[in-house]
Amino acid sequence: MKKELSAFEAKSEAQKIAFAPIYFQAAISLWQLGILQLLRKNKKGMSVKEIAESLSLSEYGVQVLVEAGAQINMVAYISEDTVVISKIGLLLNSDRMTQINFNFMNDVCYNGAKYLNESIKNGKPEGLKTIGNWNTLYEGLMQFPEQAKTSWLEFDHYYSDIAFNAALEIVFSEQPKTIFDIGGNTGKWAIACCTYNKDVRVKMLDLQVQLNVAKKNVEEKNYLDRIDFNPINLLDTTQKIPKGADAIWMSQFLDCFSEDEIVAILKNVCQAAGAKTTIYIMEPFIDNQKFESAAHCLVGTSLYFTTMANGNSKMYSTKAMEKLVEQAGLKVVQTFPLIDDSQQSILKCVKQ
């Protein structure tokens, strides 16, 4: 439990929350206008005037940005008019994960965030209308404006891709010949499987709009002879997952659904699974993180699901997911926590 704040400290923290949106945009401007990059090159510091002249910006504009940057510890004053970049500023300027998170929030979530009230009341992603007119984000993802689509895909792929090497070793330790990739998105996992093992066959199951993109990526890698495509809407309970898989893989997929929807999907998985089929669920679970900042990001991601994605899903805890697995007629037989120093855990499941 966190230390109880004094009344003065609590009031101070409340003001930080009140002004958080505009400070976020100041951080974006410091980065995108090149101020952080410039300060990184000039480690001894620069004056407002020097920054303004170097970037062809007004002194006024630079001044308000660096003053804001100093408040959020992205830059620091070393004299009355000279600033240097801080460690936080360096991270935004050069750390890939930090940049991906900033871009995702700015390009995908920011404009829609003010529709959180309506999303909570209506159970729909009311903020999605700031990007396009779809019922869920997944229906329109490939039609997003290019910058928003790029930022979404980079966010989605970053956190799964860093776990792939360890995940491949786990899945292929049982030498599956046929893998079903449910919610395969752009085909990265299917391609990784075929690269890892020269004999495996993969069947991707996803919405047709997603499979269209995946097929192009698979074709570029010359794996069309080993990767098949099965269009399916898993929210439609009349559409059944086919049988025949040695392993069924779901990566960052189930968090896209409500608890009732997850149980329905896993029941579909259960009916498709044979006695020797192994089911793998890879997710970043809120309660199984090494660092507090990771849990902070995951809880924030739940708000993205509420306002932008579908209005009813979230990031789950390990215990919550295990409970849903059991309700669907499956059981967890092994857990692989935080594989390869990622935020991801894998639940290995079989039929009860």
Tab-separated table of C-alpha atoms in Angstrom:
chain	number	residue	atom	x	y	z
A	1	MET	CA	0.000	0.000	0.000
A	2	LYS	CA	1.300	3.441	-0.903
A	3	LYS	CA	2.214	5.955	1.787
A	4	GLU	CA	-0.692	8.174	2.799
A	5	LEU	CA	-0.252	11.712	1.501
A	6	SER	CA	-0.665	14.784	3.641
A	7	ALA	CA	-3.483	17.159	2.706
A	8	PHE	CA	-0.941	19.531	1.184
A	9	GLU	CA	0.718	16.755	-0.834
A	10	ALA	CA	-2.653	15.463	-2.025
A	11	LYS	CA	-3.684	18.914	-3.212
A	12	SER	CA	-0.398	19.289	-5.063
A	13	GLU	CA	-0.850	15.936	-6.801
A	14	ALA	CA	-4.415	16.860	-7.739
A	15	GLN	CA	-3.174	19.930	-9.605
A	16	LYS	CA	-0.745	17.786	-11.580
A	17	ILE	CA	-3.658	15.624	-12.707
A	18	ALA	CA	-5.722	18.709	-13.588
A	19	PHE	CA	-3.046	20.034	-15.942
A	20	ALA	CA	-1.794	16.634	-17.163
A	21	PRO	CA	-3.341	16.824	-20.687
A	22	ILE	CA	-1.662	20.100	-21.622
A	23	TYR	CA	1.666	19.014	-20.157
A	24	PHE	CA	1.415	15.826	-22.226
A	25	GLN	CA	1.046	17.952	-25.349
A	26	ALA	CA	3.991	20.085	-24.249
A	27	ALA	CA	6.101	16.921	-24.035
A	28	ILE	CA	4.992	15.950	-27.545
A	29	SER	CA	5.931	19.413	-28.835
A	30	LEU	CA	9.338	19.352	-27.160
A	31	TRP	CA	9.995	16.100	-28.987
A	32	GLN	CA	8.353	16.736	-32.361
A	33	LEU	CA	9.661	20.297	-32.771
A	34	GLY	CA	13.211	19.045	-32.240
A	35	ILE	CA	13.986	20.777	-28.936
A	36	LEU	CA	14.889	17.558	-27.128
A	37	GLN	CA	17.058	16.414	-30.027
A	38	LEU	CA	18.882	19.752	-30.037
A	39	LEU	CA	19.490	19.680	-26.297
A	40	ARG	CA	20.741	16.122	-26.534
A	41	LYS	CA	23.432	17.259	-28.980
A	42	ASN	CA	24.347	20.252	-26.820
A	43	LYS	CA	25.009	18.612	-23.478
A	44	LYS	CA	26.315	21.801	-21.850
A	45	GLY	CA	22.930	23.428	-22.330
A	46	MET	CA	21.417	26.145	-24.513
A	47	SER	CA	19.564	29.366	-23.968
A	48	VAL	CA	16.001	29.939	-25.124
A	49	LYS	CA	17.309	32.346	-27.747
A	50	GLU	CA	19.826	29.811	-29.088
A	51	ILE	CA	17.166	27.099	-29.310
A	52	ALA	CA	14.738	29.457	-31.067
A	53	GLU	CA	17.322	30.546	-33.630
A	54	SER	CA	18.509	26.996	-34.320
A	55	LEU	CA	14.974	25.694	-34.955
A	56	SER	CA	13.428	28.818	-36.529
A	57	LEU	CA	10.906	29.093	-33.705
A	58	SER	CA	9.847	32.145	-31.724
A	59	GLU	CA	11.551	32.783	-28.406
A	60	TYR	CA	8.100	32.971	-26.837
A	61	GLY	CA	7.166	29.489	-28.115
A	62	VAL	CA	10.421	27.951	-26.937
A	63	GLN	CA	10.160	29.650	-23.573
A	64	VAL	CA	6.703	28.332	-22.715
A	65	LEU	CA	7.715	24.838	-23.824
A	66	VAL	CA	10.943	24.660	-21.844
A	67	GLU	CA	9.208	26.111	-18.771
A	68	ALA	CA	6.604	23.365	-19.085
A	69	GLY	CA	9.333	20.827	-19.730
A	70	ALA	CA	11.090	21.856	-16.532
A	71	GLN	CA	7.867	21.342	-14.566
A	72	ILE	CA	7.580	17.746	-15.773
A	73	ASN	CA	11.322	17.109	-15.447
A	74	MET	CA	12.030	16.697	-19.150
A	75	VAL	CA	14.530	19.560	-19.114
A	76	ALA	CA	16.291	21.366	-16.280
A	77	TYR	CA	17.465	24.931	-15.826
A	78	ILE	CA	21.163	25.259	-15.013
A	79	SER	CA	21.008	29.068	-15.039
A	80	GLU	CA	18.299	31.691	-15.433
A	81	ASP	CA	18.112	31.202	-19.204
A	82	THR	CA	19.976	27.972	-19.939
A	83	VAL	CA	18.453	24.503	-19.995
A	84	VAL	CA	19.765	20.961	-20.415
A	85	ILE	CA	17.936	17.760	-21.270
A	86	SER	CA	17.046	15.453	-18.361
A	87	LYS	CA	16.997	11.642	-18.164
A	88	ILE	CA	13.243	11.689	-18.809
A	89	GLY	CA	13.776	13.910	-21.822
A	90	LEU	CA	16.456	11.553	-23.096
A	91	LEU	CA	14.031	8.650	-22.839
A	92	LEU	CA	11.391	10.382	-24.935
A	93	ASN	CA	14.043	11.340	-27.441
A	94	SER	CA	15.681	7.921	-27.785
A	95	ASP	CA	13.885	5.090	-25.962
A	96	ARG	CA	11.744	3.058	-28.366
A	97	MET	CA	9.156	1.888	-25.828
A	98	THR	CA	8.638	5.422	-24.520
A	99	GLN	CA	8.235	6.795	-28.046
A	100	ILE	CA	5.762	4.047	-28.967
A	101	ASN	CA	3.637	4.751	-25.892
A	102	PHE	CA	3.639	8.504	-26.540
A	103	ASN	CA	2.691	8.033	-30.200
A	104	PHE	CA	-0.082	5.587	-29.334
A	105	MET	CA	-1.605	7.945	-26.795
A	106	ASN	CA	-1.223	11.004	-29.025
A	107	ASP	CA	-2.280	9.550	-32.392
A	108	VAL	CA	-4.897	6.992	-31.325
A	109	CYS	CA	-6.268	7.788	-27.871
A	110	TYR	CA	-5.927	11.483	-27.048
A	111	ASN	CA	-8.828	13.003	-28.975
A	112	GLY	CA	-11.203	10.225	-27.985
A	113	ALA	CA	-10.309	10.228	-24.298
A	114	LYS	CA	-12.819	12.975	-23.467
A	115	TYR	CA	-15.611	10.546	-24.424
A	116	LEU	CA	-14.837	8.275	-21.464
A	117	ASN	CA	-18.049	9.230	-19.652
A	118	GLU	CA	-20.191	8.312	-22.652
A	119	SER	CA	-18.245	5.105	-23.204
A	120	ILE	CA	-18.804	4.017	-19.598
A	121	LYS	CA	-22.519	4.861	-19.737
A	122	ASN	CA	-23.185	3.270	-23.133
A	123	GLY	CA	-20.770	0.345	-23.072
A	124	LYS	CA	-19.456	1.448	-26.472
A	125	PRO	CA	-16.143	2.968	-27.636
A	126	GLU	CA	-17.579	6.438	-28.084
A	127	GLY	CA	-14.144	7.967	-28.597
A	128	LEU	CA	-13.627	5.917	-31.758
A	129	LYS	CA	-15.734	8.419	-33.716
A	130	THR	CA	-12.798	10.820	-33.555
A	131	ILE	CA	-11.049	8.472	-35.999
A	132	GLY	CA	-13.869	6.854	-37.990
A	133	ASN	CA	-17.377	5.431	-38.021
A	134	TRP	CA	-17.120	1.787	-36.896
A	135	ASN	CA	-18.673	-0.253	-34.095
A	136	THR	CA	-15.260	-1.406	-32.881
A	137	LEU	CA	-11.708	-0.372	-33.614
A	138	TYR	CA	-10.886	-3.759	-35.135
A	139	GLU	CA	-13.441	-3.338	-37.905
A	140	GLY	CA	-11.796	-0.136	-39.104
A	141	LEU	CA	-8.163	-0.527	-38.092
A	142	MET	CA	-6.819	-1.011	-41.608
A	143	GLN	CA	-8.734	2.089	-42.730
A	144	PHE	CA	-7.271	4.320	-40.012
A	145	PRO	CA	-5.395	7.469	-41.043
A	146	GLU	CA	-1.848	6.335	-41.767
A	147	GLN	CA	-0.218	7.873	-38.691
A	148	ALA	CA	-2.836	6.447	-36.315
A	149	LYS	CA	-2.608	3.012	-37.947
A	150	THR	CA	1.178	3.019	-37.726
A	151	SER	CA	1.132	4.053	-34.073
A	152	TRP	CA	-1.458	1.392	-33.211
A	153	LEU	CA	0.432	-1.398	-34.953
A	154	GLU	CA	3.746	-0.380	-33.404
A	155	PHE	CA	2.143	-0.347	-29.950
A	156	ASP	CA	0.471	-3.717	-30.445
A	157	HIS	CA	3.504	-5.436	-31.954
A	158	TYR	CA	6.172	-4.045	-29.645
A	159	TYR	CA	4.932	-5.760	-26.510
A	160	SER	CA	4.337	-9.127	-28.159
A	161	ASP	CA	7.375	-9.172	-30.446
A	162	ILE	CA	9.886	-8.880	-27.604
A	163	ALA	CA	8.465	-12.109	-26.136
A	164	PHE	CA	8.400	-14.104	-29.376
A	165	ASN	CA	11.793	-15.816	-29.085
A	166	ALA	CA	11.033	-17.293	-25.676
A	167	ALA	CA	7.433	-18.044	-26.701
A	168	LEU	CA	8.573	-20.001	-29.754
A	169	GLU	CA	10.793	-22.194	-27.588
A	170	ILE	CA	7.894	-22.877	-25.222
A	171	VAL	CA	5.393	-23.745	-27.957
A	172	PHE	CA	7.775	-25.840	-30.057
A	173	SER	CA	9.073	-27.798	-27.067
A	174	GLU	CA	6.113	-30.117	-27.735
A	175	GLN	CA	6.856	-30.288	-31.476
A	176	PRO	CA	3.436	-29.254	-32.849
A	177	LYS	CA	2.868	-29.958	-36.534
A	178	THR	CA	-0.205	-27.729	-36.859
A	179	ILE	CA	-0.757	-24.461	-34.990
A	180	PHE	CA	-3.939	-22.393	-35.038
A	181	ASP	CA	-3.164	-18.686	-34.571
A	182	ILE	CA	-6.372	-17.103	-33.296
A	183	GLY	CA	-6.498	-13.335	-33.694
A	184	GLY	CA	-3.390	-13.467	-35.863
A	185	ASN	CA	-3.554	-9.792	-36.846
A	186	THR	CA	-0.871	-8.989	-39.436
A	187	GLY	CA	0.640	-12.501	-39.431
A	188	LYS	CA	3.797	-11.835	-37.416
A	189	TRP	CA	3.421	-14.880	-35.167
A	190	ALA	CA	2.504	-17.208	-38.022
A	191	ILE	CA	5.538	-16.026	-39.985
A	192	ALA	CA	7.753	-16.396	-36.906
A	193	CYS	CA	6.578	-19.995	-36.472
A	194	CYS	CA	7.367	-20.895	-40.071
A	195	THR	CA	10.776	-19.253	-39.802
A	196	TYR	CA	11.500	-21.109	-36.557
A	197	ASN	CA	10.402	-24.529	-37.809
A	198	LYS	CA	10.600	-25.618	-41.454
A	199	ASP	CA	7.846	-28.237	-41.186
A	200	VAL	CA	5.065	-26.582	-39.164
A	201	ARG	CA	1.780	-25.497	-40.726
A	202	VAL	CA	-0.171	-22.547	-39.338
A	203	LYS	CA	-3.830	-21.658	-39.742
A	204	MET	CA	-4.644	-18.019	-39.039
A	205	LEU	CA	-8.149	-17.266	-37.747
A	206	ASP	CA	-9.301	-13.647	-37.730
A	207	LEU	CA	-11.654	-11.159	-39.340
A	208	GLN	CA	-11.370	-11.094	-43.125
A	209	VAL	CA	-10.124	-7.499	-43.116
A	210	GLN	CA	-7.199	-8.544	-40.907
A	211	LEU	CA	-6.461	-11.654	-42.957
A	212	ASN	CA	-6.235	-9.590	-46.136
A	213	VAL	CA	-3.300	-7.698	-44.639
A	214	ALA	CA	-1.743	-10.836	-43.175
A	215	LYS	CA	-1.873	-12.645	-46.504
A	216	LYS	CA	0.173	-9.907	-48.176
A	217	ASN	CA	2.804	-10.145	-45.436
A	218	VAL	CA	2.874	-13.932	-45.641
A	219	GLU	CA	3.231	-13.797	-49.408
A	220	GLU	CA	6.228	-11.471	-49.087
A	221	LYS	CA	7.925	-14.070	-46.881
A	222	ASN	CA	7.042	-16.928	-49.280
A	223	TYR	CA	5.080	-18.901	-46.690
A	224	LEU	CA	1.747	-19.214	-48.504
A	225	ASP	CA	2.397	-22.949	-48.868
A	226	ARG	CA	2.400	-23.394	-45.078
A	227	ILE	CA	0.045	-20.704	-43.753
A	228	ASP	CA	-3.706	-20.954	-44.316
A	229	PHE	CA	-6.342	-18.298	-43.663
A	230	ASN	CA	-9.683	-18.951	-41.956
A	231	PRO	CA	-11.965	-15.907	-41.778
A	232	ILE	CA	-14.049	-15.951	-38.614
A	233	ASN	CA	-15.904	-13.550	-36.337
A	234	LEU	CA	-15.417	-15.072	-32.914
A	235	LEU	CA	-18.143	-12.889	-31.421
A	236	ASP	CA	-20.584	-14.862	-33.567
A	237	THR	CA	-21.050	-18.048	-31.544
A	238	THR	CA	-22.462	-19.890	-34.570
A	239	GLN	CA	-19.042	-19.720	-36.257
A	240	LYS	CA	-16.959	-22.610	-34.977
A	241	ILE	CA	-13.197	-22.962	-34.807
A	242	PRO	CA	-12.241	-26.040	-36.848
A	243	LYS	CA	-10.642	-29.077	-35.247
A	244	GLY	CA	-7.229	-30.497	-36.007
A	245	ALA	CA	-4.749	-28.270	-34.139
A	246	ASP	CA	-1.852	-29.623	-32.137
A	247	ALA	CA	-1.485	-26.184	-30.552
A	248	ILE	CA	-3.814	-23.199	-30.374
A	249	TRP	CA	-2.160	-19.819	-29.858
A	250	MET	CA	-3.708	-16.560	-28.657
A	251	SER	CA	-1.388	-13.592	-28.137
A	252	GLN	CA	-2.734	-10.331	-26.681
A	253	PHE	CA	-6.096	-11.426	-28.050
A	254	LEU	CA	-8.414	-12.207	-25.167
A	255	ASP	CA	-7.889	-8.802	-23.553
A	256	CYS	CA	-9.831	-7.423	-26.533
A	257	PHE	CA	-13.061	-8.880	-25.117
A	258	SER	CA	-15.347	-8.732	-22.080
A	259	GLU	CA	-15.360	-11.570	-19.555
A	260	ASP	CA	-18.526	-13.133	-21.020
A	261	GLU	CA	-17.068	-12.901	-24.521
A	262	ILE	CA	-13.801	-14.481	-23.376
A	263	VAL	CA	-15.655	-17.439	-21.899
A	264	ALA	CA	-17.635	-17.866	-25.131
A	265	ILE	CA	-14.441	-17.735	-27.226
A	266	LEU	CA	-12.647	-20.197	-24.959
A	267	LYS	CA	-15.627	-22.557	-25.112
A	268	ASN	CA	-15.276	-22.406	-28.890
A	269	VAL	CA	-11.574	-23.200	-28.462
A	270	CYS	CA	-12.495	-26.063	-26.142
A	271	GLN	CA	-14.853	-27.682	-28.647
A	272	ALA	CA	-12.129	-27.458	-31.307
A	273	ALA	CA	-9.397	-28.888	-29.107
A	274	GLY	CA	-8.585	-32.585	-29.022
A	275	ALA	CA	-7.368	-34.525	-26.017
A	276	LYS	CA	-3.751	-33.763	-26.960
A	277	THR	CA	-4.228	-30.147	-28.099
A	278	THR	CA	-2.318	-27.557	-26.098
A	279	ILE	CA	-3.737	-24.043	-25.778
A	280	TYR	CA	-1.408	-21.101	-25.136
A	281	ILE	CA	-2.649	-17.726	-23.899
A	282	MET	CA	-0.055	-14.943	-23.884
A	283	GLU	CA	-1.054	-11.758	-22.076
A	284	PRO	CA	0.512	-8.942	-20.035
A	285	PHE	CA	-1.297	-9.520	-16.740
A	286	ILE	CA	-1.702	-6.537	-14.425
A	287	ASP	CA	-0.840	-8.487	-11.263
A	288	ASN	CA	2.256	-10.121	-12.703
A	289	GLN	CA	4.597	-7.259	-13.508
A	290	LYS	CA	8.115	-6.590	-12.284
A	291	PHE	CA	7.788	-2.811	-12.266
A	292	GLU	CA	5.039	-0.509	-11.003
A	293	SER	CA	5.275	1.521	-14.217
A	294	ALA	CA	4.267	-1.547	-16.244
A	295	ALA	CA	1.092	-2.038	-14.223
A	296	HIS	CA	0.424	1.706	-14.565
A	297	CYS	CA	0.603	1.412	-18.370
A	298	LEU	CA	-1.639	-1.662	-18.412
A	299	VAL	CA	-4.354	0.013	-16.363
A	300	GLY	CA	-4.133	2.968	-18.742
A	301	THR	CA	-4.488	0.568	-21.645
A	302	SER	CA	-7.779	-0.623	-20.157
A	303	LEU	CA	-9.085	2.934	-20.567
A	304	TYR	CA	-8.069	2.777	-24.237
A	305	PHE	CA	-10.204	-0.348	-24.636
A	306	THR	CA	-13.106	1.475	-22.984
A	307	THR	CA	-13.007	4.647	-25.066
A	308	MET	CA	-11.477	3.547	-28.376
A	309	ALA	CA	-11.494	-0.207	-28.969
A	310	ASN	CA	-14.802	-1.819	-28.022
A	311	GLY	CA	-16.169	-0.318	-24.813
A	312	ASN	CA	-16.200	-3.512	-22.769
A	313	SER	CA	-12.749	-5.083	-22.491
A	314	LYS	CA	-9.668	-4.458	-20.344
A	315	MET	CA	-6.336	-5.799	-19.217
A	316	TYR	CA	-6.864	-8.672	-16.801
A	317	SER	CA	-5.120	-10.178	-13.804
A	318	THR	CA	-3.736	-13.707	-13.896
A	319	LYS	CA	-6.339	-14.929	-11.426
A	320	ALA	CA	-9.190	-13.392	-13.411
A	321	MET	CA	-8.028	-15.077	-16.628
A	322	GLU	CA	-7.516	-18.443	-14.930
A	323	LYS	CA	-11.093	-18.245	-13.627
A	324	LEU	CA	-12.433	-17.599	-17.146
A	325	VAL	CA	-10.326	-20.466	-18.518
A	326	GLU	CA	-11.920	-22.856	-16.007
A	327	GLN	CA	-15.439	-21.625	-16.775
A	328	ALA	CA	-14.860	-22.531	-20.423
A	329	GLY	CA	-13.949	-26.146	-19.679
A	330	LEU	CA	-10.178	-25.720	-19.835
A	331	LYS	CA	-7.518	-25.807	-17.141
A	332	VAL	CA	-4.138	-24.123	-16.719
A	333	VAL	CA	-1.412	-26.756	-16.391
A	334	GLN	CA	1.605	-24.465	-16.428
A	335	THR	CA	2.382	-20.761	-16.202
A	336	PHE	CA	5.399	-19.089	-17.777
A	337	PRO	CA	5.719	-15.684	-16.049
A	338	LEU	CA	7.363	-12.640	-17.606
A	339	ILE	CA	9.086	-14.539	-20.363
A	340	ASP	CA	12.326	-13.148	-21.780
A	341	ASP	CA	12.178	-10.044	-19.532
A	342	SER	CA	8.991	-8.924	-21.282
A	343	GLN	CA	5.685	-7.913	-19.705
A	344	GLN	CA	4.100	-11.071	-21.109
A	345	SER	CA	3.134	-14.285	-19.342
A	346	ILE	CA	1.956	-17.501	-20.992
A	347	LEU	CA	-0.768	-19.762	-19.624
A	348	LYS	CA	-0.480	-23.293	-20.976
A	349	CYS	CA	-3.918	-24.897	-20.982
A	350	VAL	CA	-5.621	-28.198	-21.894
A	351	LYS	CA	-9.194	-29.507	-21.818
A	352	GLN	CA	-10.453	-30.447	-18.364
